[in-house]
Amino acid sequence: MSEEARPATQADVPRLAELARTLRDEMAELRGGPLFLAREARAEPLEDGLIAELADPAHLLLTGTIDGVVLGYAAARVEELRTGDVLAVLTDLYVEPEARAVGVGECLMEAVLAWCKEHHANAVDTFALPGDRDTKNFFEMSGFTARLLVMHHKF
């Protein structure tokens, strides 16, 4: 079994959109997920956004594969801060449940972090929803720590 992360291509867009919709479905069930989907998450039409990111050098779009079969994806971007520093933002990281814990996520994360360094990022931000311990633990094992907690009051 051979896990790898590779740059996405136009031909991957339908599969990546399918994975992104599955990610959205999973997030909708989590605490904070519905508001995250309405405000911060990748918006429909997903295919249009993915195609735009493929063409933008400030964005990264990767596929995660096992033996060439796409079972996950990652997306990131870099942005310049007011200080002149560069912040990378890992916007999407998803691996199908049956392919988790076998190295696909790790391959994707390694490739994302390498790309961020190549683009002179000083740091990388990402997110985990409250109570999503598996995601939080994965990010912590990859060297991430919390830097901001968003508090919310619902009426």
PDB file of N, CA, C and O in Angstrom, residues 46-123:
ATOM      1  N   LEU A  46     -18.916  24.196  -5.335  1.00  0.00           N
ATOM      2  CA  LEU A  46     -17.578  23.779  -4.926  1.00  0.00           C
ATOM      3  C   LEU A  46     -16.628  23.670  -6.110  1.00  0.00           C
ATOM      4  O   LEU A  46     -15.456  24.040  -6.005  1.00  0.00           O
ATOM      5  N   GLU A  47     -17.110  23.161  -7.216  1.00  0.00           N
ATOM      6  CA  GLU A  47     -16.242  22.968  -8.382  1.00  0.00           C
ATOM      7  C   GLU A  47     -15.633  24.294  -8.832  1.00  0.00           C
ATOM      8  O   GLU A  47     -14.442  24.349  -9.161  1.00  0.00           O
ATOM      9  N   ASP A  48     -16.425  25.367  -8.836  1.00  0.00           N
ATOM     10  CA  ASP A  48     -15.912  26.666  -9.272  1.00  0.00           C
ATOM     11  C   ASP A  48     -14.778  27.149  -8.363  1.00  0.00           C
ATOM     12  O   ASP A  48     -13.759  27.650  -8.833  1.00  0.00           O
ATOM     13  N   GLY A  49     -14.966  26.995  -7.064  1.00  0.00           N
ATOM     14  CA  GLY A  49     -13.928  27.410  -6.124  1.00  0.00           C
ATOM     15  C   GLY A  49     -12.658  26.592  -6.268  1.00  0.00           C
ATOM     16  O   GLY A  49     -11.543  27.126  -6.215  1.00  0.00           O
ATOM     17  N   LEU A  50     -12.811  25.296  -6.449  1.00  0.00           N
ATOM     18  CA  LEU A  50     -11.640  24.425  -6.611  1.00  0.00           C
ATOM     19  C   LEU A  50     -10.882  24.777  -7.892  1.00  0.00           C
ATOM     20  O   LEU A  50      -9.648  24.855  -7.893  1.00  0.00           O
ATOM     21  N   ILE A  51     -11.595  25.007  -8.986  1.00  0.00           N
ATOM     22  CA  ILE A  51     -10.950  25.379 -10.250  1.00  0.00           C
ATOM     23  C   ILE A  51     -10.199  26.698 -10.095  1.00  0.00           C
ATOM     24  O   ILE A  51      -9.065  26.838 -10.568  1.00  0.00           O
ATOM     25  N   ALA A  52     -10.812  27.663  -9.411  1.00  0.00           N
ATOM     26  CA  ALA A  52     -10.150  28.948  -9.186  1.00  0.00           C
ATOM     27  C   ALA A  52      -8.873  28.779  -8.369  1.00  0.00           C
ATOM     28  O   ALA A  52      -7.847  29.410  -8.653  1.00  0.00           O
ATOM     29  N   GLU A  53      -8.904  27.909  -7.372  1.00  0.00           N
ATOM     30  CA  GLU A  53      -7.716  27.689  -6.549  1.00  0.00           C
ATOM     31  C   GLU A  53      -6.602  27.018  -7.336  1.00  0.00           C
ATOM     32  O   GLU A  53      -5.424  27.323  -7.121  1.00  0.00           O
ATOM     33  N   LEU A  54      -6.953  26.132  -8.249  1.00  0.00           N
ATOM     34  CA  LEU A  54      -5.928  25.496  -9.087  1.00  0.00           C
ATOM     35  C   LEU A  54      -5.148  26.532  -9.893  1.00  0.00           C
ATOM     36  O   LEU A  54      -3.961  26.358 -10.152  1.00  0.00           O
ATOM     37  N   ALA A  55      -5.810  27.604 -10.272  1.00  0.00           N
ATOM     38  CA  ALA A  55      -5.186  28.626 -11.119  1.00  0.00           C
ATOM     39  C   ALA A  55      -4.473  29.717 -10.325  1.00  0.00           C
ATOM     40  O   ALA A  55      -3.783  30.547 -10.918  1.00  0.00           O
ATOM     41  N   ASP A  56      -4.612  29.727  -9.008  1.00  0.00           N
ATOM     42  CA  ASP A  56      -4.076  30.808  -8.176  1.00  0.00           C
ATOM     43  C   ASP A  56      -2.805  30.351  -7.466  1.00  0.00           C
ATOM     44  O   ASP A  56      -2.862  29.446  -6.628  1.00  0.00           O
ATOM     45  N   PRO A  57      -1.661  30.981  -7.753  1.00  0.00           N
ATOM     46  CA  PRO A  57      -0.411  30.543  -7.112  1.00  0.00           C
ATOM     47  C   PRO A  57      -0.370  30.769  -5.595  1.00  0.00           C
ATOM     48  O   PRO A  57       0.495  30.217  -4.919  1.00  0.00           O
ATOM     49  N   ALA A  58      -1.300  31.554  -5.058  1.00  0.00           N
ATOM     50  CA  ALA A  58      -1.369  31.754  -3.608  1.00  0.00           C
ATOM     51  C   ALA A  58      -2.163  30.647  -2.926  1.00  0.00           C
ATOM     52  O   ALA A  58      -2.343  30.670  -1.713  1.00  0.00           O
ATOM     53  N   HIS A  59      -2.665  29.687  -3.708  1.00  0.00           N
ATOM     54  CA  HIS A  59      -3.435  28.569  -3.178  1.00  0.00           C
ATOM     55  C   HIS A  59      -2.759  27.244  -3.513  1.00  0.00           C
ATOM     56  O   HIS A  59      -2.102  27.120  -4.546  1.00  0.00           O
ATOM     57  N   LEU A  60      -2.971  26.289  -2.652  1.00  0.00           N
ATOM     58  CA  LEU A  60      -2.493  24.923  -2.847  1.00  0.00           C
ATOM     59  C   LEU A  60      -3.691  23.995  -2.791  1.00  0.00           C
ATOM     60  O   LEU A  60      -4.560  24.138  -1.927  1.00  0.00           O
ATOM     61  N   LEU A  61      -3.723  23.052  -3.703  1.00  0.00           N
ATOM     62  CA  LEU A  61      -4.762  22.033  -3.699  1.00  0.00           C
ATOM     63  C   LEU A  61      -4.085  20.699  -3.954  1.00  0.00           C
ATOM     64  O   LEU A  61      -3.421  20.513  -4.972  1.00  0.00           O
ATOM     65  N   LEU A  62      -4.225  19.787  -2.989  1.00  0.00           N
ATOM     66  CA  LEU A  62      -3.570  18.485  -3.052  1.00  0.00           C
ATOM     67  C   LEU A  62      -4.584  17.357  -3.009  1.00  0.00           C
ATOM     68  O   LEU A  62      -5.649  17.498  -2.411  1.00  0.00           O
ATOM     69  N   THR A  63      -4.210  16.232  -3.592  1.00  0.00           N
ATOM     70  CA  THR A  63      -4.964  14.994  -3.408  1.00  0.00           C
ATOM     71  C   THR A  63      -4.137  14.076  -2.513  1.00  0.00           C
ATOM     72  O   THR A  63      -2.911  14.076  -2.571  1.00  0.00           O
ATOM     73  N   GLY A  64      -4.829  13.306  -1.694  1.00  0.00           N
ATOM     74  CA  GLY A  64      -4.205  12.261  -0.896  1.00  0.00           C
ATOM     75  C   GLY A  64      -4.643  10.931  -1.463  1.00  0.00           C
ATOM     76  O   GLY A  64      -5.840  10.695  -1.646  1.00  0.00           O
ATOM     77  N   THR A  65      -3.683  10.078  -1.767  1.00  0.00           N
ATOM     78  CA  THR A  65      -4.012   8.832  -2.457  1.00  0.00           C
ATOM     79  C   THR A  65      -3.420   7.614  -1.756  1.00  0.00           C
ATOM     80  O   THR A  65      -2.432   7.720  -1.033  1.00  0.00           O
ATOM     81  N   ILE A  66      -4.048   6.486  -2.022  1.00  0.00           N
ATOM     82  CA  ILE A  66      -3.474   5.174  -1.712  1.00  0.00           C
ATOM     83  C   ILE A  66      -3.494   4.413  -3.022  1.00  0.00           C
ATOM     84  O   ILE A  66      -4.551   4.258  -3.641  1.00  0.00           O
ATOM     85  N   ASP A  67      -2.322   3.982  -3.437  1.00  0.00           N
ATOM     86  CA  ASP A  67      -2.175   3.261  -4.708  1.00  0.00           C
ATOM     87  C   ASP A  67      -2.857   3.993  -5.855  1.00  0.00           C
ATOM     88  O   ASP A  67      -3.501   3.396  -6.714  1.00  0.00           O
ATOM     89  N   GLY A  68      -2.745   5.326  -5.842  1.00  0.00           N
ATOM     90  CA  GLY A  68      -3.278   6.152  -6.912  1.00  0.00           C
ATOM     91  C   GLY A  68      -4.745   6.501  -6.809  1.00  0.00           C
ATOM     92  O   GLY A  68      -5.253   7.291  -7.600  1.00  0.00           O
ATOM     93  N   VAL A  69      -5.463   5.949  -5.837  1.00  0.00           N
ATOM     94  CA  VAL A  69      -6.889   6.233  -5.659  1.00  0.00           C
ATOM     95  C   VAL A  69      -7.031   7.426  -4.719  1.00  0.00           C
ATOM     96  O   VAL A  69      -6.509   7.419  -3.606  1.00  0.00           O
ATOM     97  N   VAL A  70      -7.745   8.457  -5.149  1.00  0.00           N
ATOM     98  CA  VAL A  70      -7.915   9.678  -4.353  1.00  0.00           C
ATOM     99  C   VAL A  70      -8.905   9.408  -3.216  1.00  0.00           C
ATOM    100  O   VAL A  70     -10.077   9.135  -3.450  1.00  0.00           O
ATOM    101  N   LEU A  71      -8.380   9.490  -1.980  1.00  0.00           N
ATOM    102  CA  LEU A  71      -9.176   9.235  -0.786  1.00  0.00           C
ATOM    103  C   LEU A  71      -9.199  10.419   0.164  1.00  0.00           C
ATOM    104  O   LEU A  71      -9.815  10.351   1.231  1.00  0.00           O
ATOM    105  N   GLY A  72      -8.528  11.499  -0.214  1.00  0.00           N
ATOM    106  CA  GLY A  72      -8.497  12.685   0.630  1.00  0.00           C
ATOM    107  C   GLY A  72      -7.987  13.866  -0.149  1.00  0.00           C
ATOM    108  O   GLY A  72      -7.537  13.743  -1.298  1.00  0.00           O
ATOM    109  N   TYR A  73      -8.064  15.025   0.496  1.00  0.00           N
ATOM    110  CA  TYR A  73      -7.550  16.235  -0.136  1.00  0.00           C
ATOM    111  C   TYR A  73      -7.190  17.258   0.926  1.00  0.00           C
ATOM    112  O   TYR A  73      -7.614  17.172   2.085  1.00  0.00           O
ATOM    113  N   ALA A  74      -6.412  18.236   0.512  1.00  0.00           N
ATOM    114  CA  ALA A  74      -6.058  19.363   1.369  1.00  0.00           C
ATOM    115  C   ALA A  74      -6.018  20.612   0.519  1.00  0.00           C
ATOM    116  O   ALA A  74      -5.689  20.562  -0.670  1.00  0.00           O
ATOM    117  N   ALA A  75      -6.363  21.726   1.142  1.00  0.00           N
ATOM    118  CA  ALA A  75      -6.301  23.020   0.476  1.00  0.00           C
ATOM    119  C   ALA A  75      -5.719  24.028   1.459  1.00  0.00           C
ATOM    120  O   ALA A  75      -6.020  23.994   2.656  1.00  0.00           O
ATOM    121  N   ALA A  76      -4.892  24.910   0.943  1.00  0.00           N
ATOM    122  CA  ALA A  76      -4.275  25.946   1.772  1.00  0.00           C
ATOM    123  C   ALA A  76      -4.080  27.196   0.930  1.00  0.00           C
ATOM    124  O   ALA A  76      -4.127  27.146  -0.303  1.00  0.00           O
ATOM    125  N   ARG A  77      -3.844  28.289   1.625  1.00  0.00           N
ATOM    126  CA  ARG A  77      -3.533  29.544   0.947  1.00  0.00           C
ATOM    127  C   ARG A  77      -2.534  30.322   1.802  1.00  0.00           C
ATOM    128  O   ARG A  77      -2.381  30.035   2.992  1.00  0.00           O
ATOM    129  N   VAL A  78      -1.867  31.269   1.185  1.00  0.00           N
ATOM    130  CA  VAL A  78      -1.004  32.176   1.926  1.00  0.00           C
ATOM    131  C   VAL A  78      -1.571  33.582   1.800  1.00  0.00           C
ATOM    132  O   VAL A  78      -2.167  33.932   0.783  1.00  0.00           O
ATOM    133  N   GLU A  79      -1.386  34.350   2.861  1.00  0.00           N
ATOM    134  CA  GLU A  79      -1.839  35.738   2.855  1.00  0.00           C
ATOM    135  C   GLU A  79      -0.823  36.589   3.599  1.00  0.00           C
ATOM    136  O   GLU A  79      -0.198  36.128   4.566  1.00  0.00           O
ATOM    137  N   GLU A  80      -0.662  37.826   3.141  1.00  0.00           N
ATOM    138  CA  GLU A  80       0.260  38.742   3.792  1.00  0.00           C
ATOM    139  C   GLU A  80      -0.470  39.491   4.898  1.00  0.00           C
ATOM    140  O   GLU A  80      -1.567  40.018   4.690  1.00  0.00           O
ATOM    141  N   LEU A  81       0.135  39.506   6.077  1.00  0.00           N
ATOM    142  CA  LEU A  81      -0.437  40.200   7.219  1.00  0.00           C
ATOM    143  C   LEU A  81      -0.051  41.674   7.198  1.00  0.00           C
ATOM    144  O   LEU A  81       0.873  42.076   6.474  1.00  0.00           O
ATOM    145  N   ARG A  82      -0.692  42.468   8.015  1.00  0.00           N
ATOM    146  CA  ARG A  82      -0.375  43.911   8.097  1.00  0.00           C
ATOM    147  C   ARG A  82       1.078  44.154   8.486  1.00  0.00           C
ATOM    148  O   ARG A  82       1.645  45.173   8.151  1.00  0.00           O
ATOM    149  N   THR A  83       1.677  43.206   9.181  1.00  0.00           N
ATOM    150  CA  THR A  83       3.073  43.334   9.605  1.00  0.00           C
ATOM    151  C   THR A  83       4.055  43.034   8.479  1.00  0.00           C
ATOM    152  O   THR A  83       5.254  43.237   8.637  1.00  0.00           O
ATOM    153  N   GLY A  84       3.549  42.496   7.376  1.00  0.00           N
ATOM    154  CA  GLY A  84       4.410  42.040   6.289  1.00  0.00           C
ATOM    155  C   GLY A  84       4.733  40.559   6.383  1.00  0.00           C
ATOM    156  O   GLY A  84       5.270  39.981   5.443  1.00  0.00           O
ATOM    157  N   ASP A  85       4.424  39.939   7.518  1.00  0.00           N
ATOM    158  CA  ASP A  85       4.615  38.498   7.659  1.00  0.00           C
ATOM    159  C   ASP A  85       3.625  37.760   6.761  1.00  0.00           C
ATOM    160  O   ASP A  85       2.584  38.301   6.376  1.00  0.00           O
ATOM    161  N   VAL A  86       3.949  36.526   6.455  1.00  0.00           N
ATOM    162  CA  VAL A  86       3.077  35.693   5.640  1.00  0.00           C
ATOM    163  C   VAL A  86       2.471  34.607   6.529  1.00  0.00           C
ATOM    164  O   VAL A  86       3.190  33.878   7.215  1.00  0.00           O
ATOM    165  N   LEU A  87       1.156  34.516   6.504  1.00  0.00           N
ATOM    166  CA  LEU A  87       0.435  33.485   7.234  1.00  0.00           C
ATOM    167  C   LEU A  87      -0.154  32.517   6.219  1.00  0.00           C
ATOM    168  O   LEU A  87      -0.771  32.929   5.240  1.00  0.00           O
ATOM    169  N   ALA A  88       0.037  31.244   6.453  1.00  0.00           N
ATOM    170  CA  ALA A  88      -0.625  30.223   5.646  1.00  0.00           C
ATOM    171  C   ALA A  88      -1.873  29.783   6.400  1.00  0.00           C
ATOM    172  O   ALA A  88      -1.893  29.761   7.636  1.00  0.00           O
ATOM    173  N   VAL A  89      -2.907  29.451   5.651  1.00  0.00           N
ATOM    174  CA  VAL A  89      -4.155  28.982   6.245  1.00  0.00           C
ATOM    175  C   VAL A  89      -4.512  27.660   5.584  1.00  0.00           C
ATOM    176  O   VAL A  89      -4.699  27.599   4.365  1.00  0.00           O
ATOM    177  N   LEU A  90      -4.570  26.615   6.395  1.00  0.00           N
ATOM    178  CA  LEU A  90      -5.010  25.306   5.934  1.00  0.00           C
ATOM    179  C   LEU A  90      -6.531  25.312   6.024  1.00  0.00           C
ATOM    180  O   LEU A  90      -7.104  25.232   7.104  1.00  0.00           O
ATOM    181  N   THR A  91      -7.193  25.467   4.882  1.00  0.00           N
ATOM    182  CA  THR A  91      -8.645  25.637   4.863  1.00  0.00           C
ATOM    183  C   THR A  91      -9.397  24.319   4.827  1.00  0.00           C
ATOM    184  O   THR A  91     -10.527  24.245   5.311  1.00  0.00           O
ATOM    185  N   ASP A  92      -8.804  23.306   4.228  1.00  0.00           N
ATOM    186  CA  ASP A  92      -9.466  22.012   4.080  1.00  0.00           C
ATOM    187  C   ASP A  92      -8.439  20.905   4.298  1.00  0.00           C
ATOM    188  O   ASP A  92      -7.330  20.977   3.759  1.00  0.00           O
ATOM    189  N   LEU A  93      -8.836  19.904   5.043  1.00  0.00           N
ATOM    190  CA  LEU A  93      -8.061  18.670   5.144  1.00  0.00           C
ATOM    191  C   LEU A  93      -9.067  17.578   5.443  1.00  0.00           C
ATOM    192  O   LEU A  93      -9.724  17.594   6.490  1.00  0.00           O
ATOM    193  N   TYR A  94      -9.223  16.666   4.513  1.00  0.00           N
ATOM    194  CA  TYR A  94     -10.209  15.613   4.683  1.00  0.00           C
ATOM    195  C   TYR A  94      -9.674  14.315   4.103  1.00  0.00           C
ATOM    196  O   TYR A  94      -9.109  14.292   3.012  1.00  0.00           O
ATOM    197  N   VAL A  95      -9.897  13.239   4.856  1.00  0.00           N
ATOM    198  CA  VAL A  95      -9.570  11.886   4.414  1.00  0.00           C
ATOM    199  C   VAL A  95     -10.785  11.023   4.716  1.00  0.00           C
ATOM    200  O   VAL A  95     -11.359  11.107   5.812  1.00  0.00           O
ATOM    201  N   GLU A  96     -11.178  10.202   3.750  1.00  0.00           N
ATOM    202  CA  GLU A  96     -12.319   9.317   3.960  1.00  0.00           C
ATOM    203  C   GLU A  96     -12.080   8.452   5.198  1.00  0.00           C
ATOM    204  O   GLU A  96     -10.948   8.026   5.460  1.00  0.00           O
ATOM    205  N   PRO A  97     -13.139   8.176   5.975  1.00  0.00           N
ATOM    206  CA  PRO A  97     -12.973   7.440   7.234  1.00  0.00           C
ATOM    207  C   PRO A  97     -12.195   6.134   7.107  1.00  0.00           C
ATOM    208  O   PRO A  97     -11.339   5.837   7.948  1.00  0.00           O
ATOM    209  N   GLU A  98     -12.442   5.361   6.061  1.00  0.00           N
ATOM    210  CA  GLU A  98     -11.745   4.077   5.942  1.00  0.00           C
ATOM    211  C   GLU A  98     -10.266   4.233   5.601  1.00  0.00           C
ATOM    212  O   GLU A  98      -9.504   3.267   5.704  1.00  0.00           O
ATOM    213  N   ALA A  99      -9.847   5.423   5.208  1.00  0.00           N
ATOM    214  CA  ALA A  99      -8.438   5.656   4.872  1.00  0.00           C
ATOM    215  C   ALA A  99      -7.712   6.438   5.963  1.00  0.00           C
ATOM    216  O   ALA A  99      -6.551   6.806   5.792  1.00  0.00           O
ATOM    217  N   ARG A 100      -8.375   6.693   7.075  1.00  0.00           N
ATOM    218  CA  ARG A 100      -7.748   7.424   8.179  1.00  0.00           C
ATOM    219  C   ARG A 100      -6.842   6.476   8.959  1.00  0.00           C
ATOM    220  O   ARG A 100      -7.051   5.277   8.997  1.00  0.00           O
ATOM    221  N   ALA A 101      -5.842   7.051   9.587  1.00  0.00           N
ATOM    222  CA  ALA A 101      -4.902   6.322  10.439  1.00  0.00           C
ATOM    223  C   ALA A 101      -4.026   5.350   9.655  1.00  0.00           C
ATOM    224  O   ALA A 101      -3.483   4.410  10.229  1.00  0.00           O
ATOM    225  N   VAL A 102      -3.886   5.562   8.345  1.00  0.00           N
ATOM    226  CA  VAL A 102      -2.965   4.728   7.562  1.00  0.00           C
ATOM    227  C   VAL A 102      -1.905   5.557   6.847  1.00  0.00           C
ATOM    228  O   VAL A 102      -1.137   5.021   6.067  1.00  0.00           O
ATOM    229  N   GLY A 103      -1.895   6.884   7.086  1.00  0.00           N
ATOM    230  CA  GLY A 103      -0.820   7.713   6.550  1.00  0.00           C
ATOM    231  C   GLY A 103      -1.214   8.722   5.500  1.00  0.00           C
ATOM    232  O   GLY A 103      -0.397   9.571   5.134  1.00  0.00           O
ATOM    233  N   VAL A 104      -2.448   8.695   5.006  1.00  0.00           N
ATOM    234  CA  VAL A 104      -2.848   9.655   3.975  1.00  0.00           C
ATOM    235  C   VAL A 104      -2.856  11.077   4.538  1.00  0.00           C
ATOM    236  O   VAL A 104      -2.313  11.999   3.930  1.00  0.00           O
ATOM    237  N   GLY A 105      -3.465  11.252   5.708  1.00  0.00           N
ATOM    238  CA  GLY A 105      -3.494  12.576   6.333  1.00  0.00           C
ATOM    239  C   GLY A 105      -2.104  13.101   6.623  1.00  0.00           C
ATOM    240  O   GLY A 105      -1.806  14.283   6.416  1.00  0.00           O
ATOM    241  N   GLU A 106      -1.222  12.226   7.081  1.00  0.00           N
ATOM    242  CA  GLU A 106       0.151  12.629   7.370  1.00  0.00           C
ATOM    243  C   GLU A 106       0.874  13.065   6.091  1.00  0.00           C
ATOM    244  O   GLU A 106       1.609  14.054   6.100  1.00  0.00           O
ATOM    245  N   CYS A 107       0.664  12.339   4.997  1.00  0.00           N
ATOM    246  CA  CYS A 107       1.269  12.726   3.711  1.00  0.00           C
ATOM    247  C   CYS A 107       0.764  14.096   3.270  1.00  0.00           C
ATOM    248  O   CYS A 107       1.550  14.941   2.817  1.00  0.00           O
ATOM    249  N   LEU A 108      -0.541  14.311   3.403  1.00  0.00           N
ATOM    250  CA  LEU A 108      -1.105  15.603   3.038  1.00  0.00           C
ATOM    251  C   LEU A 108      -0.524  16.717   3.909  1.00  0.00           C
ATOM    252  O   LEU A 108      -0.118  17.762   3.397  1.00  0.00           O
ATOM    253  N   MET A 109      -0.478  16.495   5.212  1.00  0.00           N
ATOM    254  CA  MET A 109       0.033  17.525   6.123  1.00  0.00           C
ATOM    255  C   MET A 109       1.495  17.840   5.820  1.00  0.00           C
ATOM    256  O   MET A 109       1.887  19.013   5.797  1.00  0.00           O
ATOM    257  N   GLU A 110       2.298  16.831   5.597  1.00  0.00           N
ATOM    258  CA  GLU A 110       3.710  17.045   5.277  1.00  0.00           C
ATOM    259  C   GLU A 110       3.853  17.899   4.010  1.00  0.00           C
ATOM    260  O   GLU A 110       4.658  18.831   3.969  1.00  0.00           O
ATOM    261  N   ALA A 111       3.062  17.603   3.001  1.00  0.00           N
ATOM    262  CA  ALA A 111       3.131  18.362   1.746  1.00  0.00           C
ATOM    263  C   ALA A 111       2.634  19.792   1.935  1.00  0.00           C
ATOM    264  O   ALA A 111       3.205  20.733   1.377  1.00  0.00           O
ATOM    265  N   VAL A 112       1.583  19.974   2.722  1.00  0.00           N
ATOM    266  CA  VAL A 112       1.072  21.317   2.997  1.00  0.00           C
ATOM    267  C   VAL A 112       2.126  22.142   3.715  1.00  0.00           C
ATOM    268  O   VAL A 112       2.414  23.284   3.338  1.00  0.00           O
ATOM    269  N   LEU A 113       2.724  21.585   4.766  1.00  0.00           N
ATOM    270  CA  LEU A 113       3.724  22.335   5.524  1.00  0.00           C
ATOM    271  C   LEU A 113       4.944  22.679   4.670  1.00  0.00           C
ATOM    272  O   LEU A 113       5.484  23.785   4.779  1.00  0.00           O
ATOM    273  N   ALA A 114       5.351  21.775   3.807  1.00  0.00           N
ATOM    274  CA  ALA A 114       6.477  22.060   2.907  1.00  0.00           C
ATOM    275  C   ALA A 114       6.120  23.209   1.963  1.00  0.00           C
ATOM    276  O   ALA A 114       6.935  24.117   1.744  1.00  0.00           O
ATOM    277  N   TRP A 115       4.920  23.202   1.407  1.00  0.00           N
ATOM    278  CA  TRP A 115       4.468  24.274   0.519  1.00  0.00           C
ATOM    279  C   TRP A 115       4.429  25.607   1.259  1.00  0.00           C
ATOM    280  O   TRP A 115       4.838  26.634   0.727  1.00  0.00           O
ATOM    281  N   CYS A 116       3.941  25.585   2.493  1.00  0.00           N
ATOM    282  CA  CYS A 116       3.878  26.816   3.290  1.00  0.00           C
ATOM    283  C   CYS A 116       5.266  27.399   3.505  1.00  0.00           C
ATOM    284  O   CYS A 116       5.463  28.618   3.386  1.00  0.00           O
ATOM    285  N   LYS A 117       6.215  26.551   3.812  1.00  0.00           N
ATOM    286  CA  LYS A 117       7.593  27.015   3.994  1.00  0.00           C
ATOM    287  C   LYS A 117       8.149  27.574   2.692  1.00  0.00           C
ATOM    288  O   LYS A 117       8.815  28.616   2.690  1.00  0.00           O
ATOM    289  N   GLU A 118       7.893  26.898   1.584  1.00  0.00           N
ATOM    290  CA  GLU A 118       8.350  27.381   0.275  1.00  0.00           C
ATOM    291  C   GLU A 118       7.766  28.749  -0.060  1.00  0.00           C
ATOM    292  O   GLU A 118       8.386  29.525  -0.790  1.00  0.00           O
ATOM    293  N   HIS A 119       6.580  29.038   0.474  1.00  0.00           N
ATOM    294  CA  HIS A 119       5.922  30.318   0.220  1.00  0.00           C
ATOM    295  C   HIS A 119       6.193  31.325   1.352  1.00  0.00           C
ATOM    296  O   HIS A 119       5.472  32.306   1.498  1.00  0.00           O
ATOM    297  N   HIS A 120       7.241  31.047   2.123  1.00  0.00           N
ATOM    298  CA  HIS A 120       7.768  31.962   3.142  1.00  0.00           C
ATOM    299  C   HIS A 120       6.772  32.277   4.258  1.00  0.00           C
ATOM    300  O   HIS A 120       6.815  33.363   4.843  1.00  0.00           O
ATOM    301  N   ALA A 121       5.882  31.335   4.550  1.00  0.00           N
ATOM    302  CA  ALA A 121       4.943  31.535   5.645  1.00  0.00           C
ATOM    303  C   ALA A 121       5.694  31.486   6.975  1.00  0.00           C
ATOM    304  O   ALA A 121       6.580  30.663   7.165  1.00  0.00           O
ATOM    305  N   ASN A 122       5.322  32.382   7.875  1.00  0.00           N
ATOM    306  CA  ASN A 122       5.887  32.403   9.218  1.00  0.00           C
ATOM    307  C   ASN A 122       5.159  31.432  10.140  1.00  0.00           C
ATOM    308  O   ASN A 122       5.689  31.035  11.171  1.00  0.00           O
ATOM    309  N   ALA A 123       3.917  31.082   9.756  1.00  0.00           N
ATOM    310  CA  ALA A 123       3.090  30.197  10.578  1.00  0.00           C
ATOM    311  C   ALA A 123       1.935  29.684   9.724  1.00  0.00           C
ATOM    312  O   ALA A 123       1.702  30.186   8.625  1.00  0.00           O
TER     313      ALA A 123
END
